[in-house]
Amino acid sequence: PDFCGGTVEITFEATDACGQTAECTTFFTVMAAPELTVSCPQEIEIASCTNQVEVDAAFEEWLGQFTYDGGCNTEATDLSMYSAPDFCGGTVEITFEATDACGQTAECTSMFTVMAAPELTVTCPMDMEIAACTDQLDVDAAFENWLGQFTYDGGCNTEATDLSIYTAPDFCGGTVEITYEATDACGQTAECTSMFTVMAAPEL
């Protein structure tokens, strides 16, 4: 029989010239190939901004859960050609297929997703004007409060303009204009601009 399974039944009979007969029957069986099955891991979602090393490790663990069972001389999808999505976001979809030498096939599909980096936004305070001849201590305090209103949200590994380099204008008058820019590791940028002005001292 074929190595994938089958049976040969033989009835062996003998007769002679004196009218005697004798027979017996037996079977030769090759057991059928075991049923071929595949198993895929559940779809997985990784939180945005997860470290790439952690993404890679989670992806390798996920790949290890694609398995097959049964069949004869079974071959399956080569998973080594797949790599993890970028930590900034992406999806890998794998259709895992197994086939054997007996014509059996089985497949399943699963996806590994890293959520996209949250949108990067910046917020600048409204332009501010301080009255002329305001005490310098009050100007400095108002300026520090104004600086504290420059904020950003979102992105991955976001860096923003260093506001510590700015100092308040002189109480006699002046303007500080700040273009506040934020960038992240995923190539997002956002900026806004605002001004802090101390009105010039009135002409003497």
Short mmCIF file of C-alpha atoms in Angstrom, two decimals:
data_model
loop_
_atom_site.label_atom_id
_atom_site.label_comp_id
_atom_site.label_asym_id
_atom_site.label_seq_id
_atom_site.Cartn_x
_atom_site.Cartn_y
_atom_site.Cartn_z
CA PRO A 1 0.00 0.00 0.00
CA ASP A 2 0.96 3.66 -0.22
CA PHE A 3 2.94 4.89 2.76
CA CYS A 4 0.14 7.40 3.44
CA GLY A 5 -2.18 4.53 4.35
CA GLY A 6 -4.02 1.61 2.80
CA THR A 7 -4.73 -2.09 3.01
CA VAL A 8 -4.02 -5.09 0.81
CA GLU A 9 -6.22 -8.13 1.47
CA ILE A 10 -5.03 -11.48 0.11
CA THR A 11 -7.03 -14.69 0.00
CA PHE A 12 -4.47 -17.42 -0.64
CA GLU A 13 -5.99 -20.54 -2.17
CA ALA A 14 -4.47 -23.85 -3.19
CA THR A 15 -6.07 -26.74 -5.15
CA ASP A 16 -4.71 -30.05 -6.28
CA ALA A 17 -5.52 -32.66 -8.95
CA CYS A 18 -7.40 -34.76 -6.43
CA GLY A 19 -9.99 -32.09 -5.75
CA GLN A 20 -8.57 -30.79 -2.51
CA THR A 21 -8.76 -27.07 -1.79
CA ALA A 22 -7.52 -24.94 1.04
CA GLU A 23 -7.43 -21.22 1.57
CA CYS A 24 -6.67 -18.52 4.10
CA THR A 25 -7.00 -14.76 4.15
CA THR A 26 -4.85 -12.04 5.66
CA PHE A 27 -4.38 -8.29 5.46
CA PHE A 28 -1.36 -6.01 5.12
CA THR A 29 -2.16 -2.47 6.38
CA VAL A 30 -0.31 0.81 6.47
CA MET A 31 -2.02 3.05 9.01
CA ALA A 32 -3.39 6.30 7.64
CA ALA A 33 -1.31 9.46 8.10
CA PRO A 34 -2.37 11.27 11.27
CA GLU A 35 -4.62 14.24 10.66
CA LEU A 36 -2.68 17.41 10.00
CA THR A 37 -3.63 20.37 12.23
CA VAL A 38 -2.20 23.80 12.86
CA SER A 39 -2.45 26.17 15.80
CA CYS A 40 -1.97 29.95 15.75
CA PRO A 41 -1.55 32.23 18.78
CA GLN A 42 -4.22 34.75 19.62
CA GLU A 43 -3.92 38.16 18.03
CA ILE A 44 -1.88 40.48 20.21
CA GLU A 45 -1.73 44.25 20.63
CA ILE A 46 1.28 45.97 22.17
CA ALA A 47 0.83 49.39 23.75
CA SER A 48 2.23 52.37 21.87
CA CYS A 49 5.71 53.59 22.83
CA THR A 50 6.76 50.19 24.16
CA ASN A 51 10.55 49.85 23.96
CA GLN A 52 11.70 48.17 20.71
CA VAL A 53 13.63 45.53 22.66
CA GLU A 54 10.43 44.58 24.49
CA VAL A 55 8.48 44.56 21.22
CA ASP A 56 11.05 42.24 19.64
CA ALA A 57 10.98 39.88 22.62
CA ALA A 58 7.17 39.74 22.64
CA PHE A 59 7.16 39.07 18.89
CA GLU A 60 9.61 36.18 19.18
CA GLU A 61 7.50 34.64 21.95
CA TRP A 62 4.40 35.07 19.78
CA LEU A 63 6.08 33.40 16.79
CA GLY A 64 6.92 30.42 18.98
CA GLN A 65 3.22 29.70 19.43
CA PHE A 66 2.65 28.84 15.75
CA THR A 67 2.67 25.04 15.73
CA TYR A 68 1.49 22.07 13.69
CA ASP A 69 0.75 18.46 14.52
CA GLY A 70 0.27 15.32 12.46
CA GLY A 71 0.84 14.60 8.81
CA CYS A 72 3.73 12.76 7.21
CA ASN A 73 6.90 14.64 6.26
CA THR A 74 5.11 17.86 7.15
CA GLU A 75 6.46 21.25 6.12
CA ALA A 76 5.18 24.60 7.39
CA THR A 77 5.53 28.33 6.72
CA ASP A 78 9.06 29.60 7.40
CA LEU A 79 8.56 32.06 10.24
CA SER A 80 12.17 33.27 10.19
CA MET A 81 11.32 35.70 7.39
CA TYR A 82 9.08 37.74 9.70
CA SER A 83 10.33 40.56 11.92
CA ALA A 84 8.60 42.60 14.60
CA PRO A 85 6.81 45.86 13.76
CA ASP A 86 8.48 49.14 14.61
CA PHE A 87 7.78 50.39 18.13
CA CYS A 88 6.17 53.47 16.54
CA GLY A 89 3.34 51.28 15.28
CA GLY A 90 2.56 48.59 12.73
CA THR A 91 1.03 45.17 12.15
CA VAL A 92 2.41 41.82 11.02
CA GLU A 93 -0.19 39.37 9.73
CA ILE A 94 0.87 35.75 9.34
CA THR A 95 -1.03 33.02 7.54
CA PHE A 96 0.57 29.85 8.87
CA GLU A 97 0.20 26.94 6.46
CA ALA A 98 1.32 23.33 6.80
CA THR A 99 1.30 20.65 4.11
CA ASP A 100 2.38 17.03 4.15
CA ALA A 101 3.49 14.42 1.64
CA CYS A 102 0.03 12.84 1.72
CA GLY A 103 -1.75 15.89 0.36
CA GLN A 104 -3.08 17.25 3.63
CA THR A 105 -3.11 21.01 4.18
CA ALA A 106 -4.11 23.19 7.11
CA GLU A 107 -3.77 26.90 7.81
CA CYS A 108 -4.64 29.63 10.28
CA THR A 109 -4.01 33.37 10.51
CA SER A 110 -3.08 35.73 13.32
CA MET A 111 -1.85 39.32 13.71
CA PHE A 112 0.70 41.06 15.91
CA THR A 113 0.10 44.80 16.28
CA VAL A 114 2.00 47.62 17.90
CA MET A 115 -0.37 50.52 18.46
CA ALA A 116 0.54 53.74 16.65
CA ALA A 117 2.29 56.47 18.59
CA PRO A 118 -0.25 58.94 19.97
CA GLU A 119 -0.50 62.18 18.01
CA LEU A 120 2.02 64.76 19.17
CA THR A 121 0.51 68.14 20.05
CA VAL A 122 1.83 71.29 21.69
CA THR A 123 0.09 74.08 23.60
CA CYS A 124 1.38 77.60 24.01
CA PRO A 125 -0.02 80.23 26.38
CA MET A 126 -1.67 83.32 24.94
CA ASP A 127 0.52 86.33 24.25
CA MET A 128 0.92 88.31 27.47
CA GLU A 129 1.48 92.02 28.05
CA ILE A 130 2.68 93.38 31.39
CA ALA A 131 2.07 97.01 32.24
CA ALA A 132 4.99 99.42 32.15
CA CYS A 133 6.86 100.03 35.40
CA THR A 134 5.72 96.74 36.94
CA ASP A 135 8.20 95.66 39.62
CA GLN A 136 10.86 93.29 38.25
CA LEU A 137 10.00 90.64 40.84
CA ASP A 138 6.41 90.66 39.64
CA VAL A 139 7.58 90.51 36.01
CA ASP A 140 9.79 87.53 36.80
CA ALA A 141 6.98 85.72 38.63
CA ALA A 142 4.52 86.34 35.80
CA PHE A 143 7.10 85.14 33.27
CA GLU A 144 7.73 81.90 35.16
CA ASN A 145 4.00 81.27 35.37
CA TRP A 146 3.70 81.96 31.64
CA LEU A 147 6.55 79.55 30.83
CA GLY A 148 4.76 76.82 32.79
CA GLN A 149 1.91 76.92 30.30
CA PHE A 150 4.01 75.63 27.40
CA THR A 151 3.13 71.94 27.26
CA TYR A 152 3.14 68.99 24.90
CA ASP A 153 1.15 65.78 24.76
CA GLY A 154 1.57 62.51 22.88
CA GLY A 155 4.43 61.16 20.83
CA CYS A 156 6.97 58.55 21.86
CA ASN A 157 10.14 59.59 23.69
CA THR A 158 9.16 63.20 23.09
CA GLU A 159 11.62 66.06 23.54
CA ALA A 160 10.68 69.73 23.59
CA THR A 161 12.31 73.16 23.54
CA ASP A 162 14.37 73.82 26.69
CA LEU A 163 12.56 76.73 28.31
CA SER A 164 15.22 77.21 30.98
CA ILE A 165 17.27 79.25 28.52
CA TYR A 166 14.71 82.05 28.56
CA THR A 167 14.62 84.90 31.08
CA ALA A 168 12.01 87.57 31.65
CA PRO A 169 12.26 90.92 29.90
CA ASP A 170 13.50 93.91 31.84
CA PHE A 171 10.78 95.78 33.73
CA CYS A 172 11.64 98.84 31.63
CA GLY A 173 10.24 97.09 28.58
CA GLY A 174 10.98 94.27 26.18
CA THR A 175 9.63 91.17 24.51
CA VAL A 176 10.52 87.48 24.63
CA GLU A 177 9.17 85.45 21.72
CA ILE A 178 9.27 81.65 22.09
CA THR A 179 8.70 79.14 19.35
CA TYR A 180 7.99 75.98 21.29
CA GLU A 181 8.78 72.84 19.32
CA ALA A 182 8.36 69.19 20.27
CA THR A 183 9.67 66.17 18.36
CA ASP A 184 9.42 62.46 19.05
CA ALA A 185 11.30 59.31 18.12
CA CYS A 186 8.65 58.45 15.53
CA GLY A 187 9.27 61.53 13.39
CA GLN A 188 6.37 63.63 14.62
CA THR A 189 6.89 67.36 15.13
CA ALA A 190 4.64 70.13 16.42
CA GLU A 191 5.25 73.77 17.27
CA CYS A 192 3.56 76.96 18.36
CA THR A 193 4.72 80.50 19.14
CA SER A 194 3.85 83.02 21.84
CA MET A 195 5.20 86.33 23.14
CA PHE A 196 5.65 87.85 26.58
CA THR A 197 5.92 91.62 26.55
CA VAL A 198 6.65 94.21 29.18
CA MET A 199 5.37 97.56 27.89
CA ALA A 200 8.04 100.20 27.51
CA ALA A 201 8.34 102.83 30.19
CA PRO A 202 6.33 105.93 29.22
CA GLU A 203 8.42 108.77 27.83
CA LEU A 204 9.78 110.93 30.60
#
